[in-house]
Structure formats: structure tokens, C-alpha cells
Amino acid sequence: MKRTHIEDLQKGEEATIKGWVNIRRDHGKLIFIDLRDATGRVQMVVLPEHKEAGKIAETIRPEWIIEVEGVVNERPEKMRKDEQNGDIEIEAKKITVISEAETPPFEISENTGEINEETRLKYRYLDLRSERMQKNIKVRSEFIQKCREYLFKQKFTEIETPILTESTPEGSRDFVVPARLHPGKFYALPQSPQQYKQLLMVAGFERYFQLARAVRDEDLRADRGFEHTQVDIETSFVNQSDVLDLIEGMMVEVVESMGYTIKEKPFPRITYKEAMEKYGADKFDLRTEEDKEKGILAYAWVVDFPFFEKTDSGKWTFSHNPFSMPKEEHIEDLLKGENIENIITQQYDLVCNGFESGGGSIRSHRTDVLKAVYKVMGYSEEETEERIGHMLEAFKYGVPPHGGIALGVERNIMNLTNESYLREVQSFPMTRGGQTSVMKAPKELTPEQLAELHLRIDKENK
Ligand code: ASP
């Protein structure tokens, strides 16, 4: 018989279901088994009259995969439960074992959040079977699907950009990849598709988005890993409030259609200066204790960030994004290299429940402005050319005014699922020490691989 998913079971019908044994309970003559598949869970009962099924039921253990043929009965009134399929049970007539399983290193039917990280990640495929992890990963998928739907409705084109690219000035350390065909040269993994998405505006696409992987070699924290995914967006012929309206429209549609409540609409818009005065930080939580209990989402925009900040060595560097555009009234100062500390940029951050859920800017599409930014940061004309010459060149061929944003998928899902750690919303996260789950990276290369890549390992520094 054709397989029925657990969420589609109908009272009174015969059904064949396939899935994982969650728990088996022996009640003398009766054996109860809770069976799980990707769509839910159901209780089945093996009655003494179904002898063959009973014999098999006695042997099966948690996490075995079985096939069950039976009939969907209504549960006796006093046995009903207020949960998925709490009013039905399957009377199992035939059970077939599909795959036996060893006893897992931890209880999958429990909350796995408390289990030692190393064990959880070594056996991540088992951890992912747990109810909470299945839910979190599905919330993530739903969020992404809804963002996509919204953006397609708004006439965006989804475009992929390269993974092997040039080291870019996004402000963090790069992960690099040796180029076999170019001894001594390296690709870098993208810290963000920033420059490509701007080039796509030069290319005339006007509305781009991508579910982009971004890779940064930063110190790992609870809410920051080496890799993350962002809903990366860029659009032409817009000003700042156009972008804020567009993104706000998306967030409202996406999270409300997923059943969440937003505290305040339109999202409050406050300047960086006000935020610092009022909350002492540019990320703040507008929820009351009661809002927190109800799972309410409190979004706000922070705007008007200082363009530059001082580095430890006393030089100027960009605070957010070197490609952003100063406010109209500050362009003159930037071009003259005056009043640097007071230059405000058209950068905006989306804050939600105390965290940065996204950030972007209107870009500087004028080459004189872009060059002036690099000059303030102490680059010579040659150095600027070396870094962003390709952008300056591209902009010579006609560039529309443009701006965009990147929304951090993990950060947003952590807010939606009320999780505090990145590893709860990624399928195969790394350990705090930067070790991959299940697989064994980073690891050494063979001497042959090293030779092919023209690399020699400095043994003394190993
Ligand atoms: N490139 C920025 C980032 O990855 C986002 C943006 O300005 O669009 O954080």
C-alpha cells in the first residue's frame, strides 16, 4: 500500500506508515510504540491478536526504522491527549523492520540542548532528529521561502555570485584558498557579495537578491560562526526610505504570515545618536517582560551612523561599509577631507529584540566620493586603485544610484525560535573551537596535495 505521512492520517482508514521508533512501552499484553516521521508523531498499539506483529514489536527499539500497516482508530475517550494525533492511534496489523539502529549516544526524545556540544555535533544527524531541532530547521526553511516569495512578487531576480573570489575590504579576516594553477596566489571566500551585487546594479538588473553564504575568519561566539547565510539584497534608483519601506514590508509579511506578532508598526526609526543616549547601544530591546513571554518581535531601524571611526593606531576607518554614501549635506566635507568625525552615512541597521537582524546602506555611486573615502582612510591613489579599481572602472560606464541590505538568516531565526546559540538554527554548525560537525575539518593535507598546491608547512610553527 502507498505510504501515508503521519500528518495525513485519517480516522477509520487503513494506512501504511514508515518512520522512526520514538519510544516503545510494554504494557503486558499490549505494546505501544510512538512512531515519528518528518511530518509528526503518532501512537500505535499492537494488540495480542496480531501475533506476528507482536513478536516483532517485542524486538524493536528506539530509533529503528519500521513500516507499519494498520488501521487508524479513534482513541478511547480517557486516553485522548491534547497534542498532534492525540485523538487517534494506529492499530498495527503488520510490522516490518526497515533498518535497525544501535542505541544512540543520547536520548533523542528529550531536549538535546543540555547535551555536551562535542557529542551533539559528532552525532549531529541524530541530534537533528529531535523535535526541537526539526522545528528550528523547518522555521528556517519557511522564513527563507517567504522572503523569496515576497521578493519575487516585488520583481527581484535571484542571482548567485562567486564563492572563489578576491580578498575584499569588508573589515574582517578572509578565509583563503590556494590556487593550484597560480602558484603562490590565493582566492578568498566572500565575506559578503557586496561588490558583486553593486556590479549587478551597473549591469542593469535593478533588483537583485540572493541567499548568500558569507565567510569571515572571526573569533567564534554564541551568535557568530565562521559561516553564515544572509538574505542579500540590492536595488537601484532608491533612496534610504525606499529601502527601509521595502524591507519592512518584507519582514512584516514574512513573520506575520508565520504567526508572529510585531510590537510596533511602522517600525520605530531612531538615529544612532538617540540610540546611544537612550539605550547606551545601537542594539536595544524594546520588549516588556510580558512581550518576551508572548514571543513578540520588537523591530526598530537605527539610522544616521557616523561614517568613520578611529582605529587603535589613530587612523580613520569606516564604521560599517566603505561603499556607503554620506548624507547629502556631508559630501562636501568628505571631498575636502574635513570634519571627518561629524560625517554621517546613509547606513541603516534593523534591530530586533536586542540584536542586529540586518544592515545595509545607500551606496556611493560617485567615483569622486568613493575615492575620497579611501583617501580619508589613508590610502594613496595607487592603493585605492589596487583595492577598488574595478569598481571605479565599472562606475565609469553608467551607474544608477543604488542601495541594499543584508539580513542575517541565523540571527533572525534565533529571534523567531527564541534560541540563544547559533548551533540551534544551523544544520551542521562548527564547535566553539572551529571543528566541523560529523566531518573532521580542519585537517592536514597529504604531501601530494600540498605539492600540487605549491605549499610547504612550516613545521616549527605547527
Ligand atoms: N555587505 C553588508 C554585509 O554583509 C551588507 C550590505 O551593506 O548590504 O554586512
Coordinates of C-alpha atoms and ligand atoms in Angstrom, one line a residue:
M1 CA 0.0 0.0 0.0
K2 CA 1.1 3.6 -0.7
R3 CA 2.8 5.3 2.2
T4 CA 0.8 7.8 4.2
H5 CA 2.6 10.7 6.0
I6 CA 1.8 10.9 9.7
E7 CA 0.2 14.3 9.4
D8 CA -2.2 13.0 6.7
L9 CA -3.7 10.1 8.7
Q10 CA -7.5 9.9 8.6
K11 CA -9.7 8.2 11.2
G12 CA -11.2 4.9 10.2
E13 CA -8.8 4.4 7.2
E14 CA -6.2 1.7 6.6
A15 CA -2.7 3.1 6.3
T16 CA 0.9 2.2 5.8
I17 CA 3.3 4.4 7.7
K18 CA 7.1 4.5 7.8
G19 CA 9.3 6.1 10.3
W20 CA 11.4 6.1 13.4
V21 CA 10.5 4.4 16.7
N22 CA 10.4 7.2 19.2
I23 CA 9.5 5.2 22.3
R24 CA 8.3 1.7 23.0
R25 CA 6.2 0.9 26.1
D26 CA 5.3 -2.6 27.1
H27 CA 2.1 -2.9 29.0
G28 CA 1.9 -6.6 29.5
K29 CA -0.3 -7.8 26.6
L30 CA -0.3 -4.5 24.8
I31 CA 2.7 -2.9 23.3
F32 CA 2.6 0.8 22.5
I33 CA 5.0 2.4 20.0
D34 CA 5.3 6.1 19.2
L35 CA 6.4 6.4 15.6
R36 CA 7.9 9.6 14.0
D37 CA 8.3 10.7 10.5
A38 CA 9.2 14.2 9.1
T39 CA 5.6 15.3 9.5
G40 CA 4.8 14.3 13.0
R41 CA 4.3 11.6 15.5
V42 CA 1.6 9.0 16.2
Q43 CA 1.0 6.3 18.8
M44 CA 0.4 2.8 17.6
V45 CA -0.8 -0.1 19.6
V46 CA -0.1 -3.8 19.0
L47 CA -3.0 -6.0 20.2
P48 CA -2.4 -9.6 21.3
E49 CA -4.5 -10.9 18.4
H50 CA -1.8 -9.7 15.9
K51 CA 0.7 -12.3 16.9
E52 CA 3.3 -11.8 14.2
A53 CA 3.3 -8.0 14.7
G54 CA 3.6 -8.6 18.4
K55 CA 6.7 -10.7 18.0
I56 CA 8.4 -8.1 16.0
A57 CA 7.2 -5.3 18.3
E58 CA 8.9 -7.0 21.2
T59 CA 12.3 -6.8 19.5
I60 CA 12.2 -3.3 18.2
R61 CA 14.0 -0.5 20.0
P62 CA 14.1 3.3 19.8
E63 CA 15.4 4.8 16.5
W64 CA 14.8 1.6 14.5
I65 CA 13.0 2.4 11.2
I66 CA 9.9 0.4 10.7
E67 CA 7.0 0.1 8.3
V68 CA 3.6 -0.4 9.9
E69 CA 0.4 -1.5 8.2
G70 CA -2.7 -0.9 10.3
V71 CA -5.9 1.0 10.8
V72 CA -6.4 4.4 12.2
N73 CA -8.7 4.2 15.3
E74 CA -10.2 6.8 17.5
R75 CA -8.5 6.7 20.9
P76 CA -10.7 5.7 23.9
E77 CA -12.0 8.9 25.4
K78 CA -9.9 8.9 28.6
M79 CA -6.7 8.2 26.7
R80 CA -7.0 11.3 24.4
K81 CA -4.3 13.9 24.6
D82 CA -4.1 17.5 23.6
E83 CA -1.3 17.1 21.1
Q84 CA -0.8 16.2 17.4
N85 CA -2.7 13.0 16.8
G86 CA -3.7 12.9 20.5
D87 CA -7.1 11.6 19.4
I88 CA -6.1 8.7 17.3
E89 CA -3.9 5.6 17.4
I90 CA -2.9 3.1 14.8
E91 CA -3.8 -0.5 15.4
A92 CA -0.8 -2.2 14.0
K93 CA -1.5 -5.3 12.0
K94 CA 1.8 -5.9 10.3
I95 CA 5.2 -4.5 11.2
T96 CA 8.3 -4.7 9.0
V97 CA 11.7 -3.7 10.2
I98 CA 13.4 -1.5 7.6
S99 CA 16.6 -0.5 9.4
E100 CA 17.8 -1.5 12.9
A101 CA 19.6 1.1 15.0
E102 CA 22.2 1.0 17.7
T103 CA 21.4 2.7 21.0
P104 CA 22.1 6.4 20.3
P105 CA 24.6 8.2 22.5
F106 CA 21.9 10.4 23.9
E107 CA 18.1 10.4 24.2
I108 CA 16.6 11.8 21.0
S109 CA 13.1 12.0 22.5
E110 CA 14.4 14.6 25.1
N111 CA 15.6 18.2 24.6
T112 CA 19.1 17.7 23.3
G113 CA 20.1 21.3 24.2
E114 CA 21.7 20.2 27.5
I115 CA 23.9 17.6 26.0
N116 CA 27.6 18.1 25.7
E117 CA 28.4 20.1 22.5
E118 CA 31.1 17.8 21.2
T119 CA 28.8 14.7 21.4
R120 CA 25.9 16.6 19.9
L121 CA 27.9 17.8 16.9
K122 CA 29.8 14.5 16.4
Y123 CA 26.3 12.8 16.0
R124 CA 24.6 15.8 14.5
Y125 CA 22.4 13.7 12.3
L126 CA 20.9 12.1 15.5
D127 CA 20.6 15.5 17.2
L128 CA 18.7 16.8 14.2
R129 CA 16.1 14.1 14.7
S130 CA 15.0 15.7 17.9
E131 CA 11.7 17.6 17.9
R132 CA 13.2 21.0 18.7
M133 CA 15.9 20.8 16.0
Q134 CA 13.4 19.6 13.4
K135 CA 11.2 22.5 14.3
N136 CA 14.1 25.1 14.2
I137 CA 15.4 23.9 10.8
K138 CA 11.8 24.0 9.4
V139 CA 11.2 27.5 10.7
R140 CA 14.4 28.5 8.9
S141 CA 13.2 27.0 5.7
E142 CA 9.8 28.6 6.0
F143 CA 11.4 32.0 6.7
I144 CA 13.6 31.7 3.6
Q145 CA 10.7 30.5 1.4
K146 CA 8.6 33.5 2.5
C147 CA 11.4 36.0 1.9
R148 CA 11.8 34.6 -1.6
E149 CA 8.1 34.7 -2.3
Y150 CA 8.0 38.4 -1.2
L151 CA 11.0 39.3 -3.3
F152 CA 9.8 37.6 -6.4
K153 CA 6.5 39.3 -6.0
Q154 CA 8.4 42.6 -5.9
K155 CA 10.1 41.7 -9.2
F156 CA 13.5 40.8 -7.8
T157 CA 15.9 38.4 -9.7
E158 CA 17.7 35.8 -7.7
I159 CA 21.4 35.8 -8.8
E160 CA 24.3 33.7 -7.5
T161 CA 27.7 35.3 -7.1
P162 CA 31.1 33.5 -6.9
I163 CA 32.4 31.6 -3.9
L164 CA 36.0 31.8 -5.0
T165 CA 36.8 35.5 -5.3
E166 CA 39.2 38.2 -4.4
S167 CA 40.1 39.2 -0.9
T168 CA 37.9 42.3 -0.2
P169 CA 38.0 45.1 2.3
E170 CA 34.9 44.1 4.3
G171 CA 36.7 44.6 7.5
S172 CA 37.4 41.1 8.7
R173 CA 39.9 38.3 8.1
D174 CA 39.5 36.3 4.9
F175 CA 39.4 32.5 4.5
V176 CA 41.7 31.8 1.6
V177 CA 42.0 29.0 -0.9
P178 CA 45.3 28.3 -2.7
A179 CA 45.2 28.5 -6.4
R180 CA 46.7 25.3 -7.9
L181 CA 47.1 26.9 -11.4
H182 CA 48.7 30.1 -10.0
P183 CA 51.5 29.1 -7.6
G184 CA 51.7 31.5 -4.6
K185 CA 48.3 33.1 -5.3
F186 CA 45.1 32.7 -3.4
Y187 CA 41.4 33.1 -3.8
A188 CA 39.3 34.3 -0.8
L189 CA 35.9 33.1 0.2
P190 CA 33.4 36.0 0.2
Q191 CA 32.9 37.9 3.4
S192 CA 29.8 39.3 1.6
P193 CA 28.7 39.7 -2.0
Q194 CA 28.8 43.5 -1.6
Q195 CA 30.9 44.3 -4.7
Y196 CA 29.2 41.8 -7.0
K197 CA 25.8 43.0 -6.0
Q198 CA 26.8 46.5 -6.8
L199 CA 28.2 45.4 -10.1
L200 CA 24.8 43.8 -10.8
M201 CA 23.3 47.2 -10.5
V202 CA 25.8 48.5 -13.0
A203 CA 24.7 45.5 -15.1
G204 CA 21.2 46.8 -15.1
F205 CA 19.3 44.1 -13.1
E206 CA 17.9 46.8 -10.8
R207 CA 16.6 44.4 -8.2
Y208 CA 18.9 41.6 -7.0
F209 CA 18.7 39.2 -4.1
Q210 CA 20.4 36.0 -3.1
L211 CA 20.5 33.7 -0.1
A212 CA 24.2 34.3 0.2
R213 CA 26.8 32.4 2.2
A214 CA 29.3 34.8 3.8
V215 CA 32.5 33.5 5.4
R216 CA 34.6 35.5 7.9
D217 CA 37.6 34.3 9.9
E218 CA 36.4 35.9 13.2
D219 CA 36.5 34.8 16.8
L220 CA 33.6 32.5 17.4
R221 CA 30.8 33.5 19.7
A222 CA 27.4 32.1 20.7
D223 CA 25.8 34.2 17.9
R224 CA 28.7 34.3 15.4
G225 CA 30.3 31.5 13.4
F226 CA 32.7 31.4 10.5
E227 CA 29.9 30.9 8.1
H228 CA 26.5 32.5 7.9
T229 CA 23.7 33.0 5.5
Q230 CA 22.2 36.3 4.6
V231 CA 19.2 37.4 2.6
D232 CA 21.3 39.7 0.5
I233 CA 19.5 42.5 -1.4
E234 CA 20.4 45.4 -3.7
T235 CA 18.2 47.7 -5.6
S236 CA 18.6 50.6 -8.0
F237 CA 17.0 54.1 -8.2
V238 CA 16.2 54.2 -4.5
N239 CA 16.8 56.4 -1.5
Q240 CA 17.1 55.3 2.1
S241 CA 13.4 55.4 3.0
D242 CA 12.6 53.3 -0.2
V243 CA 14.9 50.6 1.1
L244 CA 13.6 50.7 4.7
D245 CA 9.9 50.6 3.4
L246 CA 10.7 47.6 1.1
I247 CA 12.5 45.6 3.8
E248 CA 10.0 46.5 6.5
G249 CA 7.2 45.3 4.1
M250 CA 9.0 42.0 3.7
M251 CA 9.7 41.4 7.4
V252 CA 6.1 42.2 8.3
E253 CA 4.6 39.9 5.7
V254 CA 7.1 37.1 6.4
V255 CA 6.9 37.0 10.2
E256 CA 3.2 37.7 10.4
S257 CA 2.3 35.0 7.9
M258 CA 4.4 32.7 10.1
G259 CA 2.1 33.5 13.0
Y260 CA 4.3 36.0 15.0
T261 CA 3.2 39.4 16.4
I262 CA 5.1 42.6 15.9
K263 CA 5.2 45.1 18.7
E264 CA 5.1 48.3 16.7
K265 CA 4.3 49.1 13.1
P266 CA 5.7 51.0 11.3
F267 CA 9.0 50.1 12.9
P268 CA 10.3 53.0 15.0
R269 CA 13.2 54.8 13.3
I270 CA 15.8 56.3 15.5
T271 CA 19.2 57.8 15.0
Y272 CA 22.4 56.3 16.2
K273 CA 22.9 59.3 18.4
E274 CA 19.5 58.9 20.1
A275 CA 20.0 55.2 20.5
M276 CA 23.3 55.8 22.2
E277 CA 21.8 58.4 24.5
K278 CA 18.7 56.4 25.3
Y279 CA 19.9 52.8 25.4
G280 CA 23.7 53.2 25.6
A281 CA 24.0 50.9 22.5
D282 CA 22.9 50.7 18.9
K283 CA 21.2 47.4 19.6
F284 CA 18.4 47.5 22.1
D285 CA 15.4 45.5 23.2
L286 CA 12.0 47.4 23.1
R287 CA 10.1 44.5 24.7
T288 CA 8.5 44.4 28.1
E289 CA 8.8 41.2 30.2
E290 CA 5.2 40.4 29.1
D291 CA 6.1 40.8 25.4
K292 CA 9.0 38.5 25.9
E293 CA 6.8 35.8 27.4
K294 CA 4.4 36.1 24.5
G295 CA 7.2 35.8 21.9
I296 CA 6.5 39.3 20.5
L297 CA 9.0 40.7 18.0
A298 CA 10.1 44.3 18.5
Y299 CA 11.8 45.8 15.4
A300 CA 13.4 49.2 15.0
W301 CA 15.5 50.9 12.5
V302 CA 18.7 52.7 13.5
V303 CA 19.9 55.3 11.0
D304 CA 22.5 58.1 10.7
F305 CA 25.6 56.3 11.8
P306 CA 29.0 58.1 11.8
F307 CA 30.8 57.2 8.6
F308 CA 34.2 56.8 10.2
E309 CA 35.8 55.7 13.5
K310 CA 39.4 55.8 14.7
T311 CA 41.4 52.6 14.8
D312 CA 43.7 51.7 17.7
S313 CA 46.6 53.2 15.7
G314 CA 44.7 56.5 15.4
K315 CA 43.8 56.2 11.7
W316 CA 40.3 56.7 10.3
T317 CA 38.5 53.6 9.2
F318 CA 34.9 53.1 8.0
S319 CA 32.4 52.2 10.8
H320 CA 30.2 49.9 8.7
N321 CA 30.8 49.9 5.0
P322 CA 33.3 51.8 2.8
F323 CA 30.9 51.7 -0.1
S324 CA 28.2 53.7 1.7
M325 CA 27.2 57.2 0.8
P326 CA 27.5 60.1 3.2
K327 CA 24.4 62.1 3.8
E328 CA 23.9 64.7 1.1
E329 CA 24.9 67.6 3.3
H330 CA 28.2 65.9 4.3
I331 CA 29.5 65.1 0.9
E332 CA 31.3 68.4 0.6
D333 CA 33.2 67.8 3.9
L334 CA 34.2 64.3 2.8
L335 CA 35.5 65.5 -0.6
K336 CA 37.6 68.2 1.3
G337 CA 38.7 65.7 4.0
E338 CA 37.3 68.0 6.7
N339 CA 35.1 67.4 9.8
I340 CA 35.6 63.7 9.4
E341 CA 34.3 62.8 12.8
N342 CA 30.9 64.5 12.0
I343 CA 30.3 62.9 8.7
I344 CA 27.1 60.8 8.8
T345 CA 26.5 58.0 6.4
Q346 CA 23.3 56.7 4.9
Q347 CA 23.7 53.4 6.7
Y348 CA 20.8 51.6 8.4
D349 CA 20.6 48.7 10.8
L350 CA 17.5 46.7 11.6
V351 CA 17.3 45.8 15.2
C352 CA 15.1 43.1 16.6
N353 CA 14.7 42.1 20.3
G354 CA 18.1 43.5 21.2
F355 CA 20.1 42.1 18.2
E356 CA 21.1 43.3 14.8
S357 CA 19.0 41.4 12.4
G358 CA 20.2 43.3 9.3
G359 CA 22.3 46.1 8.0
G360 CA 22.8 48.0 4.8
S361 CA 23.3 51.3 3.1
I362 CA 22.7 53.6 0.2
R363 CA 26.0 53.3 -1.8
S364 CA 28.3 55.9 -3.1
H365 CA 27.8 55.6 -6.9
R366 CA 30.0 58.7 -7.4
T367 CA 33.6 57.8 -8.0
D368 CA 34.9 61.1 -6.5
V369 CA 33.1 60.3 -3.3
L370 CA 34.3 56.7 -3.2
K371 CA 37.9 57.8 -3.8
A372 CA 37.6 60.4 -1.0
V373 CA 36.5 57.6 1.4
Y374 CA 39.7 55.7 0.7
K375 CA 41.8 58.9 1.0
V376 CA 40.4 59.7 4.4
M377 CA 41.4 56.1 5.4
G378 CA 44.9 56.9 4.4
Y379 CA 45.2 55.1 1.1
S380 CA 47.3 56.5 -1.7
E381 CA 45.7 56.8 -5.2
E382 CA 47.6 53.7 -6.3
E383 CA 46.5 51.7 -3.2
T384 CA 42.8 52.8 -3.8
E385 CA 43.2 51.7 -7.4
E386 CA 44.6 48.3 -6.4
R387 CA 41.7 47.8 -3.9
I388 CA 38.6 49.1 -5.8
G389 CA 39.9 50.0 -9.2
H390 CA 37.5 47.5 -10.8
M391 CA 34.5 49.3 -9.1
L392 CA 35.8 52.7 -10.1
E393 CA 36.2 51.4 -13.7
A394 CA 32.7 49.9 -13.7
F395 CA 31.1 53.1 -12.5
K396 CA 32.6 54.9 -15.5
Y397 CA 30.1 53.1 -17.7
G398 CA 27.0 54.4 -16.1
V399 CA 25.8 53.5 -12.7
P400 CA 22.4 54.0 -11.2
P401 CA 22.0 55.3 -7.6
H402 CA 21.6 52.1 -5.5
G403 CA 21.4 50.7 -2.1
G404 CA 20.8 47.4 -0.3
I405 CA 20.9 45.4 2.8
A406 CA 21.8 42.0 4.2
L407 CA 19.6 40.2 6.7
G408 CA 21.3 37.6 8.8
V409 CA 19.3 34.4 8.5
E410 CA 20.7 32.8 11.7
R411 CA 20.1 35.9 13.8
N412 CA 16.5 36.2 12.6
I413 CA 15.8 32.5 13.2
M414 CA 17.3 32.7 16.7
N415 CA 14.8 35.5 17.4
L416 CA 11.9 33.5 15.9
T417 CA 12.7 30.4 17.8
N418 CA 13.9 32.1 21.0
E419 CA 17.3 30.3 20.8
S420 CA 20.5 31.8 22.2
Y421 CA 23.0 29.8 20.2
L422 CA 23.8 29.8 16.5
R423 CA 24.2 26.0 16.6
E424 CA 20.4 25.6 17.3
V425 CA 19.5 27.1 13.9
Q426 CA 22.2 25.7 11.6
S427 CA 22.1 22.2 10.3
F428 CA 25.8 21.3 10.6
P429 CA 27.4 24.1 12.8
M430 CA 31.0 24.1 14.0
T431 CA 32.1 23.6 17.5
R432 CA 33.3 26.6 19.5
G433 CA 36.9 25.5 18.6
G434 CA 36.1 25.7 14.9
Q435 CA 35.8 22.0 14.2
T436 CA 33.2 20.9 11.8
S437 CA 30.3 18.7 12.9
V438 CA 30.4 15.0 11.9
M439 CA 33.3 15.5 9.5
K440 CA 36.9 16.2 10.5
A441 CA 37.9 19.6 9.2
P442 CA 40.2 21.3 9.5
K443 CA 42.7 18.6 8.8
E444 CA 46.1 18.1 7.3
L445 CA 46.6 17.6 3.6
T446 CA 48.6 14.8 2.2
P447 CA 52.2 15.6 0.9
E448 CA 50.9 15.1 -2.6
Q449 CA 48.1 17.6 -2.2
L450 CA 50.5 20.1 -0.7
A451 CA 52.9 19.7 -3.6
E452 CA 50.2 20.2 -6.1
L453 CA 49.2 23.4 -4.4
H454 CA 52.8 24.6 -4.1
L455 CA 52.5 24.8 -0.3
R456 CA 55.0 23.8 2.3
I457 CA 54.0 23.7 6.0
D458 CA 56.3 25.5 8.4
K459 CA 56.8 22.6 10.8
E460 CA 58.2 24.7 13.6
N461 CA 55.1 26.8 13.9
K462 CA 52.8 23.8 13.8
Ligands
ASP1 N1 27.6 43.9 2.8 C1 27.0 44.2 4.0 C2 27.2 43.0 5.0 O1 27.4 41.9 4.5 C3 25.5 44.4 3.9 C4 25.1 45.5 3.0 O2 25.5 46.6 3.2 O3 24.3 45.2 2.1 O4 27.1 43.1 6.2

